[in-house]
Amino acid sequence: AQTVTQSQPEMSVQEAETVTLSCTYDTSESDYYLFWYKQPPSRQMILVIRQEAYKQQNATENRFSVNFQKAAKSFSLKISDSQLGDAAMYFCAYRSTTGTASKLTFGTGTRLQVTL
Amino acid sequence: DAMVIQNPRYQVTQFGKPVTLSCSQTLNHNVMYWYQQKSSQAPKLLFHYYDKDFNNEADTPDNFQSRRPNTSFCFLDIRSPGLGDAAMYLCATSRGGGGSYEQYFGPGTRLTVT
């Protein structure tokens, strides 16, 4: 079974600064998908960014980018130019390529605070 | 444009009194999921439907059941809620098949058991 570990329960960043959230995972599979989801307080969870393991290039979505290190099984999220609206719980998630449903294994989450 | 809708947003039930949570989607996705999320924890998958096929997670208690009468709707039934079942219940949907399809989440129903 796959496991996902987020070792930072809480992080804090000043507005306009950059922050990196860590995620490691354990799997014996060679092909899989990785995701970062954001869950703002009292609001629904939304996808931030995704990465296909077969792609060497790191995914980017505007201010959000990942550092995917397949050999190290590491998948960190970098948020540049942090905004107050980035304050949320961030979950790293793993999806196997086997099976036809997009079942996700989540990490325990990192709560990000953004300060002025 | 609500895509995954959950009702009610807040539900209070008594210990042992059956309760049903509902989820509907406008995305026409094949797959619907139910998660349980306790405070400051990761969502835990309870089960999912791929079309009409029900898939239970091995560690989901028998107390939890689900129904999917059509593509758009899915229900979570808790037959005899205990205090430990108090949590946020999240519904999500996704396309089926292979691919890095994202899951779309509803806002959740917060269940309180008194």
PDB file of C-alpha atoms in Angstrom:
ATOM      1  CA  ALA A   1       0.000   0.000   0.000  1.00  0.00           C
ATOM      2  CA  GLN A   2       1.113   3.514  -0.733  1.00  0.00           C
ATOM      3  CA  THR A   3       1.719   6.060   1.991  1.00  0.00           C
ATOM      4  CA  VAL A   4       2.052   9.832   1.823  1.00  0.00           C
ATOM      5  CA  THR A   5       3.881  11.831   4.484  1.00  0.00           C
ATOM      6  CA  GLN A   6       3.714  15.535   5.124  1.00  0.00           C
ATOM      7  CA  SER A   7       6.170  16.311   7.895  1.00  0.00           C
ATOM      8  CA  GLN A   8       5.175  19.947   8.417  1.00  0.00           C
ATOM      9  CA  PRO A   9       1.882  20.226  10.309  1.00  0.00           C
ATOM     10  CA  GLU A  10       2.018  24.031  10.120  1.00  0.00           C
ATOM     11  CA  MET A  11       3.898  26.593   8.098  1.00  0.00           C
ATOM     12  CA  SER A  12       3.832  30.364   8.062  1.00  0.00           C
ATOM     13  CA  VAL A  13       4.820  32.784   5.315  1.00  0.00           C
ATOM     14  CA  GLN A  14       4.692  36.520   4.926  1.00  0.00           C
ATOM     15  CA  GLU A  15       2.649  38.008   2.150  1.00  0.00           C
ATOM     16  CA  ALA A  16       4.619  38.257  -1.113  1.00  0.00           C
ATOM     17  CA  GLU A  17       7.238  35.777   0.100  1.00  0.00           C
ATOM     18  CA  THR A  18       7.869  32.226  -1.087  1.00  0.00           C
ATOM     19  CA  VAL A  19       7.151  29.062   0.863  1.00  0.00           C
ATOM     20  CA  THR A  20       7.788  25.392   0.172  1.00  0.00           C
ATOM     21  CA  LEU A  21       5.618  22.587   1.530  1.00  0.00           C
ATOM     22  CA  SER A  22       7.169  19.130   1.744  1.00  0.00           C
ATOM     23  CA  CYS A  23       5.700  15.788   0.774  1.00  0.00           C
ATOM     24  CA  THR A  24       7.242  12.352   0.530  1.00  0.00           C
ATOM     25  CA  TYR A  25       5.576   9.159  -0.494  1.00  0.00           C
ATOM     26  CA  ASP A  26       6.279   5.478  -0.575  1.00  0.00           C
ATOM     27  CA  THR A  27       5.320   3.244  -3.458  1.00  0.00           C
ATOM     28  CA  SER A  28       6.591   0.279  -5.401  1.00  0.00           C
ATOM     29  CA  GLU A  29       4.896   1.462  -8.562  1.00  0.00           C
ATOM     30  CA  SER A  30       6.798   3.121 -11.371  1.00  0.00           C
ATOM     31  CA  ASP A  31       3.914   5.087 -12.796  1.00  0.00           C
ATOM     32  CA  TYR A  32       1.466   7.137 -10.762  1.00  0.00           C
ATOM     33  CA  TYR A  33       0.053  10.620 -10.289  1.00  0.00           C
ATOM     34  CA  LEU A  34       0.656  13.155  -7.569  1.00  0.00           C
ATOM     35  CA  PHE A  35      -1.541  16.056  -6.559  1.00  0.00           C
ATOM     36  CA  TRP A  36      -1.631  19.012  -4.225  1.00  0.00           C
ATOM     37  CA  TYR A  37      -5.069  19.973  -2.976  1.00  0.00           C
ATOM     38  CA  LYS A  38      -5.974  23.119  -1.050  1.00  0.00           C
ATOM     39  CA  GLN A  39      -8.718  23.208   1.572  1.00  0.00           C
ATOM     40  CA  PRO A  40      -9.463  26.774   2.743  1.00  0.00           C
ATOM     41  CA  PRO A  41     -11.260  27.223   6.063  1.00  0.00           C
ATOM     42  CA  SER A  42     -14.934  26.296   5.688  1.00  0.00           C
ATOM     43  CA  ARG A  43     -14.588  25.970   1.940  1.00  0.00           C
ATOM     44  CA  GLN A  44     -14.316  23.049  -0.387  1.00  0.00           C
ATOM     45  CA  MET A  45     -11.140  21.325  -1.383  1.00  0.00           C
ATOM     46  CA  ILE A  46      -9.762  22.265  -4.771  1.00  0.00           C
ATOM     47  CA  LEU A  47      -6.933  21.009  -6.933  1.00  0.00           C
ATOM     48  CA  VAL A  48      -3.826  23.184  -6.944  1.00  0.00           C
ATOM     49  CA  ILE A  49      -1.509  21.235  -9.205  1.00  0.00           C
ATOM     50  CA  ARG A  50      -0.888  17.725 -10.527  1.00  0.00           C
ATOM     51  CA  GLN A  51       2.145  15.799 -11.735  1.00  0.00           C
ATOM     52  CA  GLU A  52       2.380  12.653 -13.824  1.00  0.00           C
ATOM     53  CA  ALA A  53       5.279  10.513 -12.639  1.00  0.00           C
ATOM     54  CA  TYR A  54       6.372   9.659 -16.171  1.00  0.00           C
ATOM     55  CA  LYS A  55       6.972  13.344 -16.894  1.00  0.00           C
ATOM     56  CA  GLN A  56      10.376  14.625 -15.845  1.00  0.00           C
ATOM     57  CA  GLN A  57       9.375  18.243 -16.179  1.00  0.00           C
ATOM     58  CA  ASN A  58       8.040  19.804 -13.006  1.00  0.00           C
ATOM     59  CA  ALA A  59       4.465  21.029 -13.209  1.00  0.00           C
ATOM     60  CA  THR A  60       3.700  24.729 -12.786  1.00  0.00           C
ATOM     61  CA  GLU A  61       0.422  26.608 -12.418  1.00  0.00           C
ATOM     62  CA  ASN A  62       0.921  30.346 -12.169  1.00  0.00           C
ATOM     63  CA  ARG A  63       2.414  31.005  -8.695  1.00  0.00           C
ATOM     64  CA  PHE A  64       2.424  27.315  -7.808  1.00  0.00           C
ATOM     65  CA  SER A  65       5.145  24.905  -8.859  1.00  0.00           C
ATOM     66  CA  VAL A  66       6.394  21.533  -7.745  1.00  0.00           C
ATOM     67  CA  ASN A  67       9.786  19.970  -7.267  1.00  0.00           C
ATOM     68  CA  PHE A  68       9.286  16.342  -8.218  1.00  0.00           C
ATOM     69  CA  GLN A  69      12.179  14.067  -7.333  1.00  0.00           C
ATOM     70  CA  LYS A  70      11.108  10.598  -8.417  1.00  0.00           C
ATOM     71  CA  ALA A  71      14.139   8.722  -7.128  1.00  0.00           C
ATOM     72  CA  ALA A  72      13.829  10.364  -3.740  1.00  0.00           C
ATOM     73  CA  LYS A  73      10.007   9.981  -3.787  1.00  0.00           C
ATOM     74  CA  SER A  74       9.646  13.632  -2.961  1.00  0.00           C
ATOM     75  CA  PHE A  75       6.999  16.049  -4.233  1.00  0.00           C
ATOM     76  CA  SER A  76       7.225  19.516  -2.720  1.00  0.00           C
ATOM     77  CA  LEU A  77       4.989  22.487  -3.496  1.00  0.00           C
ATOM     78  CA  LYS A  78       6.413  25.965  -3.898  1.00  0.00           C
ATOM     79  CA  ILE A  79       4.118  28.948  -3.579  1.00  0.00           C
ATOM     80  CA  SER A  80       5.626  32.171  -4.873  1.00  0.00           C
ATOM     81  CA  ASP A  81       4.403  35.691  -4.092  1.00  0.00           C
ATOM     82  CA  SER A  82       2.168  34.352  -1.330  1.00  0.00           C
ATOM     83  CA  GLN A  83      -1.232  35.962  -0.942  1.00  0.00           C
ATOM     84  CA  LEU A  84      -3.654  36.095   1.973  1.00  0.00           C
ATOM     85  CA  GLY A  85      -5.972  33.861  -0.012  1.00  0.00           C
ATOM     86  CA  ASP A  86      -3.356  31.120  -0.005  1.00  0.00           C
ATOM     87  CA  ALA A  87      -4.014  30.493   3.684  1.00  0.00           C
ATOM     88  CA  ALA A  88      -5.440  26.983   3.849  1.00  0.00           C
ATOM     89  CA  MET A  89      -4.772  23.358   4.618  1.00  0.00           C
ATOM     90  CA  TYR A  90      -2.703  21.782   1.861  1.00  0.00           C
ATOM     91  CA  PHE A  91      -2.876  18.066   1.191  1.00  0.00           C
ATOM     92  CA  CYS A  92      -0.482  16.071  -0.901  1.00  0.00           C
ATOM     93  CA  ALA A  93      -2.123  13.077  -2.558  1.00  0.00           C
ATOM     94  CA  TYR A  94      -1.073   9.995  -4.509  1.00  0.00           C
ATOM     95  CA  ARG A  95      -3.023   8.162  -7.153  1.00  0.00           C
ATOM     96  CA  SER A  96      -2.062   4.827  -8.613  1.00  0.00           C
ATOM     97  CA  THR A  97      -2.443   4.273 -12.339  1.00  0.00           C
ATOM     98  CA  THR A  98      -4.037   0.884 -11.688  1.00  0.00           C
ATOM     99  CA  GLY A  99      -7.783   0.795 -11.385  1.00  0.00           C
ATOM    100  CA  THR A 100     -10.294   2.919 -13.177  1.00  0.00           C
ATOM    101  CA  ALA A 101     -11.354   5.138 -10.289  1.00  0.00           C
ATOM    102  CA  SER A 102      -9.165   8.048  -9.245  1.00  0.00           C
ATOM    103  CA  LYS A 103      -8.752   6.875  -5.666  1.00  0.00           C
ATOM    104  CA  LEU A 104      -6.452   9.133  -3.710  1.00  0.00           C
ATOM    105  CA  THR A 105      -4.166   8.497  -0.759  1.00  0.00           C
ATOM    106  CA  PHE A 106      -3.784  11.732   1.184  1.00  0.00           C
ATOM    107  CA  GLY A 107      -1.060  12.965   3.472  1.00  0.00           C
ATOM    108  CA  THR A 108      -1.974  14.427   6.843  1.00  0.00           C
ATOM    109  CA  GLY A 109      -1.843  17.986   5.569  1.00  0.00           C
ATOM    110  CA  THR A 110       0.072  21.191   6.211  1.00  0.00           C
ATOM    111  CA  ARG A 111      -1.742  24.227   7.536  1.00  0.00           C
ATOM    112  CA  LEU A 112      -0.366  27.349   5.868  1.00  0.00           C
ATOM    113  CA  GLN A 113      -0.725  30.722   7.513  1.00  0.00           C
ATOM    114  CA  VAL A 114      -0.078  33.889   5.534  1.00  0.00           C
ATOM    115  CA  THR A 115       0.823  36.982   7.521  1.00  0.00           C
ATOM    116  CA  LEU A 116       0.992  40.627   6.570  1.00  0.00           C
TER     117      LEU A 116
ATOM    118  CA  ASP B   1     -21.912  27.360 -10.685  1.00  0.00           C
ATOM    119  CA  ALA B   2     -22.125  24.672  -8.058  1.00  0.00           C
ATOM    120  CA  MET B   3     -20.767  21.390  -9.400  1.00  0.00           C
ATOM    121  CA  VAL B   4     -20.816  19.116  -6.353  1.00  0.00           C
ATOM    122  CA  ILE B   5     -23.558  19.955  -3.905  1.00  0.00           C
ATOM    123  CA  GLN B   6     -23.946  18.494  -0.459  1.00  0.00           C
ATOM    124  CA  ASN B   7     -27.001  18.752   1.737  1.00  0.00           C
ATOM    125  CA  PRO B   8     -27.341  19.577   4.460  1.00  0.00           C
ATOM    126  CA  ARG B   9     -24.180  21.538   5.273  1.00  0.00           C
ATOM    127  CA  TYR B  10     -24.686  20.870   8.970  1.00  0.00           C
ATOM    128  CA  GLN B  11     -26.482  17.896  10.449  1.00  0.00           C
ATOM    129  CA  VAL B  12     -27.130  17.107  14.078  1.00  0.00           C
ATOM    130  CA  THR B  13     -28.323  13.640  14.976  1.00  0.00           C
ATOM    131  CA  GLN B  14     -28.775  11.693  18.154  1.00  0.00           C
ATOM    132  CA  PHE B  15     -26.692   8.737  19.161  1.00  0.00           C
ATOM    133  CA  GLY B  16     -28.074   5.694  17.373  1.00  0.00           C
ATOM    134  CA  LYS B  17     -30.553   7.618  15.195  1.00  0.00           C
ATOM    135  CA  PRO B  18     -30.129   6.870  11.480  1.00  0.00           C
ATOM    136  CA  VAL B  19     -29.044   9.761   9.329  1.00  0.00           C
ATOM    137  CA  THR B  20     -28.694  10.292   5.582  1.00  0.00           C
ATOM    138  CA  LEU B  21     -26.396  12.732   3.873  1.00  0.00           C
ATOM    139  CA  SER B  22     -26.860  13.606   0.234  1.00  0.00           C
ATOM    140  CA  CYS B  23     -24.620  14.598  -2.623  1.00  0.00           C
ATOM    141  CA  SER B  24     -25.465  15.667  -6.151  1.00  0.00           C
ATOM    142  CA  GLN B  25     -23.300  16.622  -9.090  1.00  0.00           C
ATOM    143  CA  THR B  26     -23.753  18.513 -12.333  1.00  0.00           C
ATOM    144  CA  LEU B  27     -20.523  17.216 -13.904  1.00  0.00           C
ATOM    145  CA  ASN B  28     -21.904  13.919 -15.196  1.00  0.00           C
ATOM    146  CA  HIS B  29     -18.906  12.115 -13.741  1.00  0.00           C
ATOM    147  CA  ASN B  30     -18.792   8.333 -13.600  1.00  0.00           C
ATOM    148  CA  VAL B  31     -17.266   8.122 -10.159  1.00  0.00           C
ATOM    149  CA  MET B  32     -18.570   9.415  -6.847  1.00  0.00           C
ATOM    150  CA  TYR B  33     -16.697   9.139  -3.565  1.00  0.00           C
ATOM    151  CA  TRP B  34     -17.513   9.553   0.103  1.00  0.00           C
ATOM    152  CA  TYR B  35     -14.817  10.599   2.542  1.00  0.00           C
ATOM    153  CA  GLN B  36     -14.818  11.038   6.286  1.00  0.00           C
ATOM    154  CA  GLN B  37     -12.613  13.836   7.580  1.00  0.00           C
ATOM    155  CA  LYS B  38     -12.043  14.359  11.274  1.00  0.00           C
ATOM    156  CA  SER B  39     -10.614  17.546  12.659  1.00  0.00           C
ATOM    157  CA  SER B  40      -7.141  18.374  11.294  1.00  0.00           C
ATOM    158  CA  GLN B  41      -6.837  14.973   9.643  1.00  0.00           C
ATOM    159  CA  ALA B  42      -6.630  13.773   6.081  1.00  0.00           C
ATOM    160  CA  PRO B  43      -9.824  12.698   4.344  1.00  0.00           C
ATOM    161  CA  LYS B  44     -10.407   8.976   4.684  1.00  0.00           C
ATOM    162  CA  LEU B  45     -12.096   7.230   1.790  1.00  0.00           C
ATOM    163  CA  LEU B  46     -15.151   5.247   2.875  1.00  0.00           C
ATOM    164  CA  PHE B  47     -16.328   3.960  -0.517  1.00  0.00           C
ATOM    165  CA  HIS B  48     -16.863   4.944  -4.093  1.00  0.00           C
ATOM    166  CA  TYR B  49     -19.208   4.181  -6.964  1.00  0.00           C
ATOM    167  CA  TYR B  50     -17.967   3.651 -10.477  1.00  0.00           C
ATOM    168  CA  ASP B  51     -21.214   4.084 -12.351  1.00  0.00           C
ATOM    169  CA  LYS B  52     -23.469   1.642 -10.506  1.00  0.00           C
ATOM    170  CA  ASP B  53     -20.664  -0.498  -9.153  1.00  0.00           C
ATOM    171  CA  PHE B  54     -20.171  -0.049  -5.433  1.00  0.00           C
ATOM    172  CA  ASN B  55     -16.662  -0.330  -3.999  1.00  0.00           C
ATOM    173  CA  ASN B  56     -16.231  -0.484  -0.265  1.00  0.00           C
ATOM    174  CA  GLU B  57     -12.929   0.215   1.467  1.00  0.00           C
ATOM    175  CA  ALA B  58     -11.818  -2.715   3.583  1.00  0.00           C
ATOM    176  CA  ASP B  59     -11.838  -0.774   6.846  1.00  0.00           C
ATOM    177  CA  THR B  60     -15.146   1.044   6.377  1.00  0.00           C
ATOM    178  CA  PRO B  61     -17.479   0.047   9.239  1.00  0.00           C
ATOM    179  CA  ASP B  62     -20.686  -1.791   8.368  1.00  0.00           C
ATOM    180  CA  ASN B  63     -22.544   1.090   9.979  1.00  0.00           C
ATOM    181  CA  PHE B  64     -21.908   3.094   6.809  1.00  0.00           C
ATOM    182  CA  GLN B  65     -23.886   2.384   3.652  1.00  0.00           C
ATOM    183  CA  SER B  66     -24.326   4.172   0.382  1.00  0.00           C
ATOM    184  CA  ARG B  67     -26.810   4.399  -2.454  1.00  0.00           C
ATOM    185  CA  ARG B  68     -26.484   5.824  -5.924  1.00  0.00           C
ATOM    186  CA  PRO B  69     -29.913   5.856  -7.574  1.00  0.00           C
ATOM    187  CA  ASN B  70     -28.668   7.654 -10.686  1.00  0.00           C
ATOM    188  CA  THR B  71     -25.579   9.362 -12.103  1.00  0.00           C
ATOM    189  CA  SER B  72     -26.260  12.650 -10.377  1.00  0.00           C
ATOM    190  CA  PHE B  73     -27.052  11.605  -6.829  1.00  0.00           C
ATOM    191  CA  CYS B  74     -25.313   9.646  -4.122  1.00  0.00           C
ATOM    192  CA  PHE B  75     -26.333   9.143  -0.505  1.00  0.00           C
ATOM    193  CA  LEU B  76     -24.439   8.219   2.629  1.00  0.00           C
ATOM    194  CA  ASP B  77     -26.480   6.391   5.235  1.00  0.00           C
ATOM    195  CA  ILE B  78     -25.207   5.994   8.762  1.00  0.00           C
ATOM    196  CA  ARG B  79     -27.395   3.349  10.340  1.00  0.00           C
ATOM    197  CA  SER B  80     -26.577   3.874  14.010  1.00  0.00           C
ATOM    198  CA  PRO B  81     -24.322   6.882  14.514  1.00  0.00           C
ATOM    199  CA  GLY B  82     -21.920   6.783  17.404  1.00  0.00           C
ATOM    200  CA  LEU B  83     -20.038   9.667  18.975  1.00  0.00           C
ATOM    201  CA  GLY B  84     -16.985   8.610  16.987  1.00  0.00           C
ATOM    202  CA  ASP B  85     -18.817   9.240  13.729  1.00  0.00           C
ATOM    203  CA  ALA B  86     -18.924  12.970  14.313  1.00  0.00           C
ATOM    204  CA  ALA B  87     -16.900  14.385  11.447  1.00  0.00           C
ATOM    205  CA  MET B  88     -17.003  16.273   8.191  1.00  0.00           C
ATOM    206  CA  TYR B  89     -18.255  14.100   5.343  1.00  0.00           C
ATOM    207  CA  LEU B  90     -16.978  15.013   1.926  1.00  0.00           C
ATOM    208  CA  CYS B  91     -18.430  13.939  -1.372  1.00  0.00           C
ATOM    209  CA  ALA B  92     -16.271  14.047  -4.484  1.00  0.00           C
ATOM    210  CA  THR B  93     -16.593  13.113  -8.137  1.00  0.00           C
ATOM    211  CA  SER B  94     -14.233  12.349 -10.970  1.00  0.00           C
ATOM    212  CA  ARG B  95     -14.172  11.016 -14.465  1.00  0.00           C
ATOM    213  CA  GLY B  96     -13.555   7.313 -14.727  1.00  0.00           C
ATOM    214  CA  GLY B  97     -10.867   5.464 -16.640  1.00  0.00           C
ATOM    215  CA  GLY B  98      -7.156   5.961 -16.606  1.00  0.00           C
ATOM    216  CA  GLY B  99      -5.589   9.376 -16.467  1.00  0.00           C
ATOM    217  CA  SER B 100      -4.675  11.992 -13.939  1.00  0.00           C
ATOM    218  CA  TYR B 101      -8.278  13.025 -13.449  1.00  0.00           C
ATOM    219  CA  GLU B 102      -8.788  15.316 -10.541  1.00  0.00           C
ATOM    220  CA  GLN B 103     -11.483  14.874  -7.977  1.00  0.00           C
ATOM    221  CA  TYR B 104     -14.030  17.642  -7.526  1.00  0.00           C
ATOM    222  CA  PHE B 105     -15.157  18.055  -3.950  1.00  0.00           C
ATOM    223  CA  GLY B 106     -18.328  19.318  -2.406  1.00  0.00           C
ATOM    224  CA  PRO B 107     -18.314  21.695   0.555  1.00  0.00           C
ATOM    225  CA  GLY B 108     -18.950  18.879   3.000  1.00  0.00           C
ATOM    226  CA  THR B 109     -21.565  18.079   5.616  1.00  0.00           C
ATOM    227  CA  ARG B 110     -20.515  18.516   9.213  1.00  0.00           C
ATOM    228  CA  LEU B 111     -22.158  15.834  11.310  1.00  0.00           C
ATOM    229  CA  THR B 112     -22.627  16.277  15.035  1.00  0.00           C
ATOM    230  CA  VAL B 113     -23.762  13.340  17.151  1.00  0.00           C
ATOM    231  CA  THR B 114     -25.351  14.171  20.502  1.00  0.00           C
TER     232      THR B 114
END
